[in-house]
Coordinates of C-alpha atoms in Angstrom, one line a residue:
X162 CA 24.0 -26.8 73.3
X163 CA 25.4 -25.1 76.2
X164 CA 28.6 -25.7 78.0
X165 CA 28.2 -27.6 81.5
X166 CA 27.2 -25.3 84.3
X167 CA 25.3 -22.8 82.1
X168 CA 21.5 -22.9 81.7
X169 CA 20.2 -21.4 78.7
X170 CA 17.3 -18.7 79.0
X171 CA 14.9 -20.8 77.0
X172 CA 15.3 -23.7 79.4
X173 CA 12.1 -24.3 82.0
X174 CA 13.4 -25.9 85.2
X175 CA 11.0 -26.6 87.9
X176 CA 11.9 -25.2 91.6
X177 CA 11.6 -28.7 92.7
X178 CA 13.9 -30.4 90.2
X179 CA 17.4 -30.9 91.2
X180 CA 19.7 -30.4 88.2
X181 CA 23.5 -30.8 88.7
X182 CA 25.3 -27.6 87.5
X183 CA 27.6 -29.9 85.6
X184 CA 24.8 -31.3 83.5
X185 CA 24.6 -30.0 79.7
X186 CA 21.0 -28.5 79.0
X187 CA 20.1 -27.5 75.4
X188 CA 17.6 -24.9 74.4
X189 CA 13.8 -24.9 75.0
X190 CA 14.2 -27.8 77.4
X191 CA 11.5 -28.3 80.0
X192 CA 12.4 -30.3 83.3
X193 CA 9.4 -30.6 85.4
X194 CA 8.5 -31.1 89.1
X195 CA 10.7 -33.7 91.2
X196 CA 13.2 -34.7 88.3
X197 CA 16.7 -35.3 88.9
X198 CA 19.4 -34.9 86.5
X199 CA 23.1 -36.2 87.2
X200 CA 26.4 -34.3 86.6
X201 CA 27.4 -36.4 83.3
X202 CA 23.9 -36.0 81.7
X203 CA 23.6 -34.2 78.2
X204 CA 20.0 -33.0 77.4
X205 CA 19.4 -31.9 73.7
X206 CA 17.3 -29.2 72.5
X207 CA 13.3 -29.5 72.9
X208 CA 13.6 -32.4 75.3
X209 CA 10.7 -32.8 77.8
X210 CA 11.0 -34.4 81.3
X211 CA 7.5 -34.3 82.4
X212 CA 7.8 -35.0 86.2
X213 CA 9.7 -37.5 88.6
X214 CA 12.1 -38.5 86.1
X215 CA 15.6 -39.5 86.9
X216 CA 18.4 -39.3 84.5
X217 CA 21.9 -40.4 85.6
X218 CA 25.2 -41.8 84.4
X219 CA 27.0 -40.8 81.1
X220 CA 23.7 -40.3 79.5
X221 CA 22.7 -38.4 76.3
X222 CA 18.8 -37.5 75.2
X223 CA 19.0 -36.3 71.8
X224 CA 16.8 -33.5 70.7
X225 CA 13.0 -33.6 70.9
X226 CA 12.8 -36.6 73.4
X227 CA 9.7 -36.8 75.7
X228 CA 10.0 -38.9 79.1
X229 CA 6.9 -39.4 81.2
X230 CA 6.7 -39.8 84.9
X231 CA 8.4 -42.4 87.0
X232 CA 11.1 -43.4 84.4
X233 CA 14.8 -43.8 85.2
X234 CA 17.4 -43.8 82.2
X235 CA 21.2 -44.4 82.6
X236 CA 21.3 -46.0 86.1
X237 CA 23.8 -49.0 86.7
X238 CA 23.1 -52.2 84.9
X239 CA 21.7 -55.3 86.8
X240 CA 24.8 -57.4 86.0
X241 CA 27.0 -58.7 88.9
X242 CA 30.2 -58.1 86.7
X243 CA 29.7 -54.3 86.5
X244 CA 32.2 -52.4 88.8
X245 CA 31.3 -48.8 88.3
X246 CA 32.8 -48.5 84.9
X247 CA 31.7 -45.1 83.1
X248 CA 29.7 -46.6 80.6
X249 CA 27.0 -44.9 78.3
X250 CA 23.5 -44.5 77.3
X251 CA 21.9 -42.7 74.7
X252 CA 18.2 -42.2 73.4
X253 CA 17.6 -40.8 69.8
X254 CA 15.7 -37.8 68.5
X255 CA 12.2 -37.6 69.2
X256 CA 11.8 -40.8 71.0
X257 CA 9.0 -41.0 73.3
X258 CA 9.2 -43.1 76.8
X259 CA 6.2 -43.5 78.7
X260 CA 5.7 -43.9 82.5
X261 CA 7.6 -46.4 84.6
X262 CA 10.2 -47.6 81.9
X263 CA 13.6 -48.4 83.1
X264 CA 16.7 -48.0 80.9
X265 CA 20.1 -49.2 82.0
X266 CA 23.5 -48.2 80.8
X267 CA 26.0 -50.5 79.3
X268 CA 28.6 -52.6 80.6
X269 CA 32.3 -53.1 79.9
X270 CA 31.8 -56.5 79.0
X271 CA 29.3 -55.6 76.3
X272 CA 29.0 -52.7 74.0
X273 CA 29.6 -50.2 76.9
X274 CA 26.6 -48.5 75.4
X275 CA 22.8 -48.9 75.9
X276 CA 21.5 -47.2 72.6
X277 CA 17.8 -46.4 71.6
X278 CA 17.4 -45.0 68.2
X279 CA 15.3 -42.0 66.8
X280 CA 11.6 -41.8 66.6
X281 CA 10.9 -44.7 68.9
X282 CA 8.1 -45.3 71.3
X283 CA 8.7 -47.2 74.5
X284 CA 5.6 -47.9 76.5
X285 CA 4.9 -48.0 79.9
X286 CA 6.4 -50.6 82.2
X287 CA 9.0 -52.0 79.9
X288 CA 12.7 -52.6 80.6
X289 CA 15.6 -52.0 78.3
X290 CA 18.6 -53.6 79.7
X291 CA 22.3 -53.0 79.4
X292 CA 24.0 -53.3 76.3
X293 CA 20.8 -53.3 74.4
X294 CA 20.8 -51.5 70.8
X295 CA 17.4 -50.5 69.3
X296 CA 17.2 -49.1 66.0
X297 CA 14.9 -46.3 64.6
X298 CA 11.2 -46.3 64.7
X299 CA 11.0 -49.2 67.0
X300 CA 7.7 -49.8 69.0
X301 CA 7.9 -51.5 72.3
X302 CA 4.4 -51.9 73.7
X303 CA 3.7 -52.1 77.6
X304 CA 5.5 -54.5 79.9
X305 CA 8.1 -55.7 77.5
X306 CA 11.1 -57.0 79.3
X307 CA 14.7 -57.5 77.7
X308 CA 17.9 -59.3 78.7
X309 CA 21.1 -57.6 78.5
X310 CA 22.7 -57.3 75.0
X311 CA 19.3 -57.6 72.9
X312 CA 19.5 -56.1 69.4
X313 CA 16.3 -54.8 67.5
X314 CA 16.5 -53.5 64.1
X315 CA 14.7 -50.5 62.6
X316 CA 10.9 -50.6 62.1
X317 CA 10.5 -53.7 64.6
X318 CA 7.4 -53.9 66.9
X319 CA 7.4 -56.0 70.1
X320 CA 3.9 -56.4 71.3
X321 CA 2.9 -56.2 75.1
X322 CA 4.5 -58.3 78.0
X323 CA 6.9 -60.1 75.4
X324 CA 10.1 -61.2 77.1
X325 CA 13.4 -61.3 75.0
X326 CA 16.1 -63.4 76.2
X327 CA 19.6 -61.8 76.5
X328 CA 21.7 -61.7 73.0
X329 CA 18.8 -62.1 70.9
X330 CA 18.4 -60.2 67.7
X331 CA 15.1 -59.0 66.2
X332 CA 15.6 -58.2 62.5
X333 CA 14.2 -55.1 60.7
X334 CA 10.5 -54.8 60.5
X335 CA 9.8 -58.0 62.5
X336 CA 6.7 -58.4 64.9
X337 CA 7.0 -60.3 68.1
X338 CA 3.3 -61.1 69.3
X339 CA 2.1 -60.4 72.9
X340 CA 3.0 -62.7 76.0
X341 CA 5.8 -64.2 73.8
X342 CA 9.0 -65.7 75.1
X343 CA 11.6 -65.1 72.5
X344 CA 14.6 -67.3 73.1
X345 CA 16.1 -67.1 69.7
X346 CA 16.7 -64.8 66.7
X347 CA 13.6 -63.4 64.8
X348 CA 14.4 -63.0 60.8
X349 CA 13.7 -59.5 59.3
X350 CA 10.0 -59.1 58.7
X351 CA 9.3 -62.3 60.3
X352 CA 6.2 -62.8 62.4
X353 CA 6.2 -64.8 65.7
X354 CA 3.8 -66.0 68.2
X355 CA 3.3 -68.4 70.9
X356 CA 4.4 -68.9 74.7
X357 CA 7.7 -69.9 73.4
X358 CA 8.1 -68.1 70.1
X359 CA 7.7 -69.4 66.9
X360 CA 7.8 -68.1 63.5
X361 CA 4.6 -68.0 61.7
X362 CA 5.2 -66.3 58.6
X363 CA 6.3 -62.9 57.4
X364 CA 4.9 -59.4 58.8
X365 CA 3.0 -59.0 55.6
X366 CA 0.8 -56.1 56.6
X367 CA 3.9 -54.3 57.9
X368 CA 5.4 -54.9 54.6
X369 CA 2.3 -53.6 52.7
X370 CA 2.3 -50.4 54.8
X371 CA 6.0 -49.8 53.9
X372 CA 5.4 -49.6 50.5
X373 CA 6.1 -53.2 49.3
X374 CA 4.8 -54.1 45.9
X375 CA 2.7 -57.3 45.0
X376 CA 5.7 -58.6 42.7
X377 CA 8.3 -58.4 45.7
X378 CA 5.5 -59.8 48.1
X379 CA 5.3 -63.0 45.8
X380 CA 8.8 -63.3 45.7
X381 CA 9.3 -63.0 49.5
X382 CA 6.5 -65.5 50.1
X383 CA 8.0 -67.8 47.7
X384 CA 11.5 -67.4 49.4
X385 CA 10.0 -68.0 52.9
X386 CA 8.4 -71.2 51.8
X387 CA 11.8 -72.3 50.2
X388 CA 13.5 -71.3 53.7
X389 CA 10.9 -72.7 55.7
X390 CA 9.0 -75.8 53.9
X391 CA 5.6 -76.6 55.2
X392 CA 5.4 -79.7 57.7
X393 CA 5.6 -83.1 55.9
X394 CA 7.6 -81.4 52.7
X395 CA 11.0 -82.8 52.1
X396 CA 13.7 -80.6 53.7
X397 CA 17.2 -80.1 52.6
X398 CA 19.8 -78.3 55.1
X399 CA 19.3 -74.8 55.8
X400 CA 22.5 -74.0 54.2
X401 CA 21.4 -75.3 50.8
X402 CA 17.8 -73.6 51.3
X403 CA 19.7 -70.2 51.9
X404 CA 22.0 -70.7 48.9
X405 CA 19.0 -71.6 46.6
X406 CA 17.1 -68.4 47.8
X407 CA 20.0 -66.2 47.3
X408 CA 20.6 -67.6 43.7
X409 CA 17.1 -67.0 42.8
X410 CA 15.9 -64.0 44.8
X411 CA 19.2 -62.5 46.1
X412 CA 18.9 -59.4 44.0
X413 CA 16.1 -58.2 46.0
X414 CA 17.5 -56.1 49.0
X415 CA 14.9 -57.3 51.6
X416 CA 15.2 -60.8 50.8
X417 CA 19.1 -60.3 50.7
X418 CA 19.0 -58.7 54.2
X419 CA 17.0 -62.0 55.4
X420 CA 19.6 -64.2 54.2
X421 CA 22.4 -62.0 55.7
X422 CA 20.7 -62.1 58.8
X423 CA 20.5 -65.9 58.9
X424 CA 24.0 -66.4 58.1
X425 CA 25.5 -63.9 60.5
X426 CA 27.1 -65.1 63.7
X427 CA 24.5 -65.8 66.5
X428 CA 24.6 -66.5 70.1
X429 CA 21.1 -67.9 70.1
X430 CA 20.3 -69.3 66.9
X431 CA 17.1 -68.8 64.8
X432 CA 13.6 -69.0 65.9
X433 CA 12.0 -72.2 64.7
X434 CA 9.1 -72.2 62.3
X435 CA 5.6 -73.2 63.9
X436 CA 5.0 -76.9 63.1
X437 CA 1.3 -77.1 64.8
X438 CA -1.2 -79.1 62.6
X439 CA -3.1 -76.6 60.6
X440 CA -0.6 -73.9 61.2
X441 CA 0.0 -71.4 58.2
X442 CA 1.6 -68.3 57.3
X443 CA 0.2 -65.3 58.9
X444 CA -1.4 -62.3 57.3
X445 CA -1.4 -60.1 60.4
X446 CA 0.5 -58.1 62.7

């Protein structure tokens, strides 16, 4: 990484781009036509800003990030409490951000940081609000919108036009169906569907693709059915069901992660299981 004010010889900056001389620019960076890069921006090696990209604030793009036209990164949050504090925005290595995405920096009342992890894909017209934290390998499909302070763990997938309420947590490996309004937390490896999201099972296909074997799959299925009994079954309080599952399956890391997530403090509570007649656990997503 070069010091502020210096431009490495390997950087390609289009004549129409406006790059503040105080910005830090890495090796083999490509900044295309009509881009604007602010004074406190750090751009890592191999980053590509295709065209008409605006990056401002105390923003860091790690190595290999690729940003498509009409994206804005690091602008002030849409929060009336924000008073111009020097908060941060960070995009992890090799993440791809498609057209018209907006990513806002954090607030002093939150993490003071909006962070997107490595190897993510943020598809067109999506919005990542202030203080959101996305893990690695997260996929955000077109037109997804997030309120502030949303947390999405590694390998989660949010399908098109979903809306995530502020302070919602999405667990590792979970999948949110298209056009879902998510008002409550989604457990790790959970699958939610519906106009107002309801838990319909675990993300079995995603688990298979990640190499989970049949024995662990069966354990996870039994654990899920204990945690979320079928409609009409006798239900104990959730704390008792969690304790039962932890005693029998708590030695399995993925199940232990689910239980830890369910017991962690939450601003929104847990997404409720679907109770429609005939609804069963999904094998999809």
